[in-house]
Coordinates of C-alpha atoms in Angstrom, one line a residue:
M1 CA 3.4 23.6 35.2
A2 CA 2.4 27.7 36.0
D3 CA 5.8 28.7 34.6
D4 CA 6.6 26.6 31.8
K5 CA 6.9 27.9 28.2
F6 CA 6.8 26.0 25.1
D7 CA 6.9 26.4 21.5
S8 CA 4.5 24.5 20.7
I9 CA 1.4 22.8 22.4
V10 CA -0.4 20.0 20.8
V11 CA -3.3 18.5 22.3
G12 CA -4.0 15.0 21.2
A13 CA -2.2 11.7 20.6
G14 CA -3.2 10.7 18.0
P15 CA -1.9 10.4 14.1
A16 CA -2.2 14.2 13.7
G17 CA -0.6 15.1 16.5
V18 CA 2.3 12.6 17.3
S19 CA 2.9 13.2 13.2
A20 CA 3.4 17.4 13.9
A21 CA 5.5 16.9 17.5
I22 CA 7.8 14.9 15.9
T23 CA 8.3 16.8 12.8
M24 CA 8.8 19.6 15.8
A25 CA 10.9 17.9 18.0
R26 CA 13.6 17.1 15.3
A27 CA 13.6 20.9 13.4
G28 CA 14.5 21.1 17.2
L29 CA 11.7 23.1 19.2
N30 CA 11.0 22.8 23.2
V31 CA 7.3 20.5 22.1
A32 CA 4.8 19.7 24.7
L33 CA 2.7 16.8 23.5
L34 CA -0.5 16.7 26.2
E35 CA -3.0 13.4 25.6
R36 CA -6.5 13.0 27.7
G37 CA -5.8 9.2 27.8
E38 CA -4.2 7.8 31.1
Y39 CA -1.5 7.0 27.6
A40 CA -1.4 7.6 24.2
G41 CA -3.9 5.8 22.1
A42 CA -5.9 4.9 24.8
K43 CA -9.5 6.9 24.0
N44 CA -8.7 5.8 20.2
V45 CA -11.5 3.5 18.6
Q46 CA -10.1 3.3 14.9
G47 CA -11.0 0.4 13.1
A48 CA -7.6 0.1 11.8
V49 CA -5.6 0.4 8.5
L50 CA -2.7 2.5 8.3
Y51 CA -1.1 3.6 5.1
S52 CA 2.6 3.5 5.1
K53 CA 3.4 6.1 3.1
M54 CA 2.1 8.8 5.4
L55 CA 3.8 7.1 8.1
A56 CA 7.2 6.7 6.3
D57 CA 7.3 10.6 5.8
V58 CA 7.4 11.1 9.5
I59 CA 9.2 7.2 10.6
P60 CA 11.5 6.5 7.5
E61 CA 11.7 2.3 7.9
F62 CA 8.8 1.9 10.6
W63 CA 8.3 -0.9 10.2
K64 CA 11.7 -2.3 11.4
D65 CA 9.6 -1.5 15.1
C66 CA 6.4 -0.7 14.9
P67 CA 3.8 -3.1 16.3
L68 CA 2.1 -4.2 12.3
E69 CA -0.3 -6.8 12.6
R70 CA -0.9 -8.0 9.2
A71 CA 0.4 -6.7 5.6
I72 CA -3.0 -6.1 3.5
V73 CA -3.5 -8.0 -0.3
E74 CA -6.5 -8.2 -0.9
E75 CA -9.1 -5.3 -0.8
R76 CA -12.7 -6.9 -1.0
V77 CA -16.3 -5.1 -1.5
F78 CA -19.9 -6.4 0.0
V79 CA -22.6 -5.3 -1.8
M80 CA -25.5 -7.0 0.2
T81 CA -28.6 -7.8 0.5
E82 CA -30.7 -9.3 3.8
K83 CA -29.0 -13.4 2.8
A84 CA -26.7 -12.5 0.0
G85 CA -24.0 -10.4 -1.5
I86 CA -21.6 -9.8 -4.5
Q87 CA -18.7 -9.9 -3.9
I88 CA -15.7 -7.8 -5.4
G89 CA -11.9 -7.4 -4.8
Y90 CA -8.3 -7.0 -5.7
K91 CA -5.6 -9.5 -4.3
S92 CA -1.8 -9.1 -5.2
A93 CA 1.4 -10.2 -3.9
D94 CA 2.7 -7.5 -5.3
Y95 CA 1.5 -5.5 -1.8
D96 CA 3.0 -8.6 0.0
A97 CA 6.4 -6.3 0.9
E98 CA 8.0 -3.8 3.1
P99 CA 6.4 -1.2 3.3
A100 CA 3.4 -2.6 2.3
N101 CA 0.7 -0.7 0.7
C102 CA -1.2 -0.7 4.2
Y103 CA -1.2 -2.1 6.9
T104 CA -4.2 -3.4 9.9
I105 CA -2.6 -2.4 13.6
I106 CA -4.4 -2.4 17.5
R107 CA -4.5 1.1 17.9
T108 CA -3.8 1.2 21.1
Q109 CA -0.9 -0.6 20.3
F110 CA 0.6 1.8 17.2
D111 CA -0.6 5.2 19.3
R112 CA 2.0 4.0 22.5
W113 CA 4.3 2.9 19.9
F114 CA 3.4 6.1 17.9
A115 CA 3.8 8.4 20.8
K116 CA 7.7 6.7 22.4
K117 CA 8.8 7.7 19.2
A118 CA 7.7 11.8 19.2
E119 CA 10.0 11.2 23.0
E120 CA 12.6 9.3 21.3
A121 CA 12.8 12.9 18.9
G122 CA 12.9 15.1 22.3
V123 CA 8.7 15.2 23.1
T124 CA 8.0 16.6 26.4
L125 CA 4.2 13.8 26.7
L126 CA 2.4 14.1 30.0
T127 CA -0.9 12.2 29.6
G128 CA -4.4 12.4 31.7
V129 CA -4.4 15.9 31.0
T130 CA -7.4 17.3 29.6
I131 CA -7.8 20.3 28.0
S132 CA -10.6 22.5 29.0
D133 CA -9.9 26.0 28.0
I134 CA -7.4 28.4 25.3
I135 CA -5.3 31.5 26.7
K136 CA -5.2 34.5 25.0
K137 CA -3.3 37.3 25.2
N138 CA -3.9 40.2 22.4
G139 CA -5.9 38.1 20.7
A140 CA -3.3 35.7 19.9
I141 CA -3.5 32.3 21.7
V142 CA -0.3 31.4 24.0
G143 CA -1.5 28.2 25.2
V144 CA -3.6 26.0 27.2
K145 CA -5.6 25.4 30.1
S146 CA -6.4 22.2 31.8
T147 CA -9.1 21.0 33.5
E148 CA -7.4 21.5 37.0
G149 CA -6.9 25.0 35.9
D150 CA -3.2 24.2 35.5
E151 CA -1.9 26.4 32.9
L152 CA 0.7 25.8 29.5
F153 CA 1.9 28.3 27.1
A154 CA 3.5 28.4 23.9
D155 CA 4.5 30.8 20.7
V156 CA 1.4 28.0 19.2
V157 CA -0.8 24.8 19.3
I158 CA -2.0 22.7 17.2
A159 CA -5.7 21.2 18.1
C160 CA -5.5 18.1 17.3
D161 CA -7.8 16.5 20.0
G162 CA -10.2 15.2 18.5
V163 CA -13.9 15.7 16.7
N164 CA -15.7 18.8 18.1
S165 CA -12.6 19.9 19.1
I166 CA -12.8 21.7 22.7
L167 CA -10.4 24.2 21.8
A168 CA -11.3 25.3 18.0
Q169 CA -14.9 26.1 20.0
K170 CA -12.7 28.1 22.1
A171 CA -10.5 29.8 20.1
G172 CA -14.1 30.2 17.8
I173 CA -12.7 29.2 14.6
A174 CA -15.0 25.7 14.6
R175 CA -18.5 24.9 16.6
E176 CA -20.4 22.0 17.7
W177 CA -21.0 19.8 14.5
K178 CA -24.1 18.9 13.7
S179 CA -25.8 15.0 14.2
T180 CA -25.9 15.3 9.8
E181 CA -21.9 15.6 9.8
V182 CA -20.6 13.0 12.1
A183 CA -21.0 8.9 12.1
L184 CA -21.3 7.0 15.2
G185 CA -18.9 3.6 14.5
V186 CA -19.5 0.6 17.3
K187 CA -16.4 -2.0 16.9
E188 CA -15.1 -5.2 18.3
I189 CA -12.2 -7.2 18.1
L190 CA -12.7 -10.5 18.0
G191 CA -10.6 -13.4 19.3
L192 CA -9.4 -16.3 16.8
P193 CA -6.8 -18.4 16.1
R194 CA -4.4 -17.1 13.6
E195 CA -4.2 -20.7 11.5
K196 CA -8.3 -20.0 11.3
I197 CA -8.0 -16.7 10.2
E198 CA -5.7 -17.4 7.8
D199 CA -7.6 -20.5 6.4
R200 CA -11.2 -18.8 6.3
F201 CA -9.3 -15.8 4.0
C202 CA -7.2 -17.6 2.8
L203 CA -3.7 -15.5 3.9
E204 CA -0.6 -16.3 4.4
G205 CA 2.7 -15.9 7.2
N206 CA 1.2 -11.7 7.8
Q207 CA -0.3 -11.1 4.9
G208 CA -3.9 -9.6 5.4
S209 CA -7.3 -8.7 4.5
T210 CA -10.0 -6.1 4.9
T211 CA -13.9 -6.0 3.4
E212 CA -15.7 -3.2 2.8
M213 CA -19.6 -4.0 3.4
L214 CA -22.4 -1.6 1.5
G215 CA -26.0 -2.5 1.4
D216 CA -29.2 -3.9 3.5
I217 CA -27.2 -4.2 5.8
T218 CA -27.2 -0.6 7.3
K219 CA -31.2 -0.2 6.6
G220 CA -30.9 2.4 4.6
M221 CA -28.7 5.3 7.0
L222 CA -25.4 6.6 5.5
G223 CA -23.2 4.0 6.2
Y224 CA -21.0 1.0 6.0
A225 CA -19.2 -1.7 7.6
F226 CA -15.8 -3.1 7.6
M227 CA -14.3 -7.0 8.7
Y228 CA -10.1 -6.5 9.0
T229 CA -8.3 -9.6 9.8
N230 CA -5.6 -8.8 12.2
K231 CA -2.6 -11.5 13.8
E232 CA -5.5 -13.6 15.7
T233 CA -7.7 -10.8 16.4
I234 CA -10.7 -9.8 13.5
S235 CA -11.9 -6.0 13.0
L236 CA -15.0 -6.2 12.9
G237 CA -17.5 -2.7 13.3
L238 CA -19.6 -1.0 11.5
G239 CA -20.8 3.1 11.3
C240 CA -24.0 5.2 10.1
A241 CA -24.8 9.0 10.2
L242 CA -25.9 10.1 13.9
D243 CA -28.9 11.5 12.5
D244 CA -30.1 7.9 10.8
F245 CA -29.7 6.4 14.4
Q246 CA -32.2 8.6 15.4
R247 CA -34.1 9.2 12.7
T248 CA -34.8 5.2 13.0
N249 CA -34.5 4.6 16.6
I250 CA -32.6 1.6 15.7
K251 CA -29.6 0.8 18.0
P252 CA -26.3 0.7 16.6
Y253 CA -24.8 -3.3 18.8
E254 CA -28.1 -4.2 17.6
L255 CA -27.3 -3.8 13.7
L256 CA -23.9 -4.9 14.2
E257 CA -24.6 -8.7 16.2
E258 CA -27.7 -8.5 13.1
L259 CA -24.5 -8.3 11.1
K260 CA -22.8 -10.9 12.7
R261 CA -25.9 -13.5 12.0
H262 CA -24.9 -12.6 8.1
P263 CA -24.6 -15.2 5.8
L264 CA -21.6 -13.5 4.1
V265 CA -20.1 -12.4 8.0
R266 CA -21.1 -15.6 9.9
R267 CA -19.0 -18.1 8.5
Y268 CA -15.8 -15.8 9.4
I269 CA -15.6 -15.3 12.6
Q270 CA -17.9 -18.4 13.4
G271 CA -16.2 -20.0 17.3
A272 CA -15.1 -15.6 17.7
T273 CA -13.9 -14.9 21.4
P274 CA -15.3 -11.2 22.0
L275 CA -13.0 -10.0 23.1
E276 CA -13.5 -6.0 23.0
Y277 CA -16.5 -3.9 22.3
S278 CA -16.7 0.5 21.6
A279 CA -18.3 3.3 19.9
H280 CA -17.0 6.3 18.7
L281 CA -18.1 9.5 16.7
I282 CA -16.4 10.2 13.5
P283 CA -16.7 12.9 11.4
E284 CA -18.3 13.5 8.1
G285 CA -18.8 16.7 7.3
G286 CA -15.5 16.4 5.6
F287 CA -14.7 19.7 2.7
N288 CA -18.1 21.0 3.6
V289 CA -17.8 22.0 6.4
M290 CA -14.1 22.0 7.7
P291 CA -14.5 25.2 9.7
P292 CA -10.8 27.8 9.4
L293 CA -7.9 26.1 9.4
Y294 CA -5.6 28.8 11.3
A295 CA -5.9 31.7 14.0
D296 CA -3.3 33.7 15.8
G297 CA -1.3 31.2 17.9
L298 CA -3.0 28.6 16.0
L299 CA -3.4 25.2 14.0
L300 CA -6.3 22.6 13.4
A301 CA -5.8 19.1 11.7
G302 CA -7.1 15.9 12.1
D303 CA -10.7 14.9 13.6
A304 CA -10.5 17.9 14.4
A305 CA -10.8 20.3 11.2
Q306 CA -12.7 16.9 9.5
M307 CA -10.4 15.5 7.8
I308 CA -11.9 12.8 6.3
N309 CA -12.4 11.0 3.2
P310 CA -15.7 8.5 4.1
T311 CA -15.4 7.4 -0.2
H312 CA -12.1 5.8 0.1
R313 CA -12.0 4.0 4.4
E314 CA -9.8 7.4 5.0
G315 CA -8.8 9.5 7.8
S316 CA -6.4 8.4 9.9
N317 CA -3.4 8.7 6.6
L318 CA -4.9 12.5 5.9
A319 CA -4.2 12.9 9.8
M320 CA -0.7 12.1 10.2
A321 CA -0.2 14.3 6.4
A322 CA -1.6 17.4 7.7
G323 CA 0.1 16.7 11.6
R324 CA 4.0 16.8 9.4
L325 CA 2.5 20.1 7.0
A326 CA 1.5 21.4 10.7
G327 CA 4.2 20.7 12.1
E328 CA 6.7 22.4 9.2
T329 CA 4.4 25.6 9.4
V330 CA 5.6 26.3 12.9
I331 CA 8.7 25.8 12.2
E332 CA 8.5 28.6 10.0
A333 CA 7.2 30.0 11.4
K334 CA 9.4 30.0 14.6
K335 CA 12.3 31.0 12.2
K336 CA 10.7 34.5 11.6
G337 CA 9.3 35.0 15.0
N338 CA 5.9 35.4 13.5
F339 CA 2.8 33.4 14.8
S340 CA 0.6 35.8 13.0
T341 CA -2.7 34.3 10.9
R342 CA -1.3 35.6 7.7
T343 CA 2.3 33.1 8.8
L344 CA 0.2 30.6 9.3
S345 CA -1.8 30.6 6.9
V346 CA 0.7 28.6 4.8
Y347 CA -0.3 25.7 6.4
R348 CA -3.8 26.1 4.1
K349 CA -1.9 26.6 1.3
K350 CA 0.4 23.5 2.2
L351 CA -2.5 21.4 2.3
D352 CA -3.9 22.8 -0.8
E353 CA -1.2 21.2 -2.9
S354 CA -0.8 18.1 -0.9
F355 CA -3.6 15.2 -1.7
V356 CA -5.3 15.4 1.8
L357 CA -7.8 18.2 0.4
I358 CA -7.6 17.7 -3.6
D359 CA -9.2 13.6 -2.2
M360 CA -11.4 16.3 0.3
E361 CA -12.5 19.0 -2.3
D362 CA -12.6 16.3 -5.0
H363 CA -15.4 13.8 -2.4
K364 CA -16.6 16.9 -1.1
D365 CA -20.4 15.8 -2.4
I366 CA -21.2 11.7 -2.1
E367 CA -22.3 11.8 0.7
D368 CA -25.3 14.7 0.2
K369 CA -25.8 13.4 -2.7
V370 CA -26.6 10.2 -1.8
R371 CA -29.0 11.0 1.3
E372 CA -31.4 12.9 -1.1
N373 CA -30.6 8.8 -2.6
R374 CA -31.2 7.1 -0.5
E375 CA -32.7 3.8 -2.8
I376 CA -28.4 4.1 -3.7
L377 CA -28.1 2.7 -0.1
T378 CA -31.3 0.0 -0.9
V379 CA -32.9 -0.5 -4.5
Y380 CA -30.1 -0.8 -6.3
P381 CA -28.1 -3.1 -4.0
K382 CA -31.2 -5.8 -4.2
L383 CA -31.5 -5.4 -8.0
I384 CA -27.5 -6.0 -8.4
N385 CA -27.8 -8.9 -6.2
E386 CA -30.9 -10.3 -8.8
A387 CA -29.4 -9.6 -11.8
A388 CA -26.3 -12.5 -10.4
H389 CA -29.0 -15.1 -9.4
E390 CA -30.5 -15.1 -12.7
Y391 CA -27.5 -14.6 -14.2
F392 CA -25.6 -17.6 -12.7
L393 CA -29.4 -19.2 -12.6
V394 CA -29.8 -22.8 -14.5
D395 CA -33.6 -23.7 -14.8
G396 CA -33.0 -25.3 -18.4
L397 CA -34.6 -21.9 -19.0
P398 CA -32.6 -19.9 -22.3
K399 CA -30.0 -17.7 -21.0
R400 CA -31.9 -14.5 -23.2
D401 CA -35.1 -15.7 -21.1
H402 CA -33.0 -14.5 -17.9
Q403 CA -31.7 -11.8 -19.6
R404 CA -35.5 -10.0 -20.2
R405 CA -35.9 -11.4 -16.6
I406 CA -33.2 -8.7 -15.2
I407 CA -34.3 -6.1 -17.9
R408 CA -37.3 -5.9 -16.4
R409 CA -36.8 -5.6 -12.8
F410 CA -34.3 -2.6 -13.6
R411 CA -37.3 -0.7 -15.8
K412 CA -39.5 -1.6 -13.1
E413 CA -38.0 -0.2 -10.5
R414 CA -35.7 2.1 -11.2
G415 CA -36.4 2.7 -15.6
F416 CA -33.2 3.7 -17.9
F417 CA -33.6 7.0 -18.2
R418 CA -33.5 7.0 -13.4
M419 CA -29.8 4.7 -13.7
I420 CA -28.3 6.9 -16.1
K421 CA -29.6 10.3 -13.6
D422 CA -28.3 8.5 -10.1
F423 CA -24.9 8.0 -12.4
M424 CA -24.2 11.0 -13.6
S425 CA -25.3 12.2 -10.2
L426 CA -22.9 10.3 -7.7
R427 CA -19.5 10.5 -10.9
K428 CA -20.5 14.2 -10.3
A429 CA -20.4 14.1 -7.1
I430 CA -17.2 11.9 -6.8
G431 CA -14.7 14.7 -9.3

């Protein structure tokens, strides 16, 4: 590889990297896409939910051959205690169309398909390549070096190499993340016949359902669980702040096993066959710890740039949008023949005007507020479930007595003024 020179090198064949590579290749740029796995998606662990708009911006009419699992027509939230749960959801047949608002996918299948689209666009895909360092000339980044010592050169490098990006650290614009700034996610893929999935989740054809779960299941740790339907499998997993796992000494796989035994979950996965178990670090610091997104000859996108909106379980859509905008920035820089910090700073302006940084900024303080008030994860789920229990209980007492008991419980556990303060704090954090 020593004598090779590209217009751009993209490191990481995930949603951000492939979106950037395709965008540039379609404009006629010579692009190399490097992936450390033996194939694109080999190292990925995401849930996963795919949002249509951001992919369609890169691959119009992607649904015609993309390996999609189910079109999500129902989204639910469970607020859980040890044995019970409030269930909130929305289901609409309007989402059962092409393209749907979002789909479930198997990332290994999707990433291979997406990378193939990049090759069809003219991108040079190199797999099994682990990048260990950057190459600089006159202060600007002009290439990358592999662990084997091979060197590859380009006018600009786009780092999409995931959480704790080696490239960003080597460039001096990012550091290794603290345990408070990342989460540890674990996931199981559970095999279940298609007809049982559709029966248990009340689905038809390729309709799908997603469930996010909060409350007792995380034992007061900052995090949530999820259950997504695929064609013949269920993705079940959870993620909590890494420092919380360290503080409590709770084992992630033990927490997942408890989740599988919960009354609200057990029935859905009964008789399912475990097919795969995986664990992965997830960026959680978001907007507040986002590193500089550009330097001389370098751009950052996706997990490498902490592009995550955990409040809305979004990450891959932000990555695809950011990757496309990074690609557009390089195209403009190529026309000018200038890849300096000043020229590449246009990337940040593009992101500022997009939903990516607008949403990230609006939700930047939500996790800090929850850390300051962990009763949101423990006391409130308990109180809400107790209130529901009282509301639906028929025991011969007047309804007004049940209402009084609900009010007394809330007053005893929290107090109305404290509840108002908690609500206003969260409301301000959400924006």
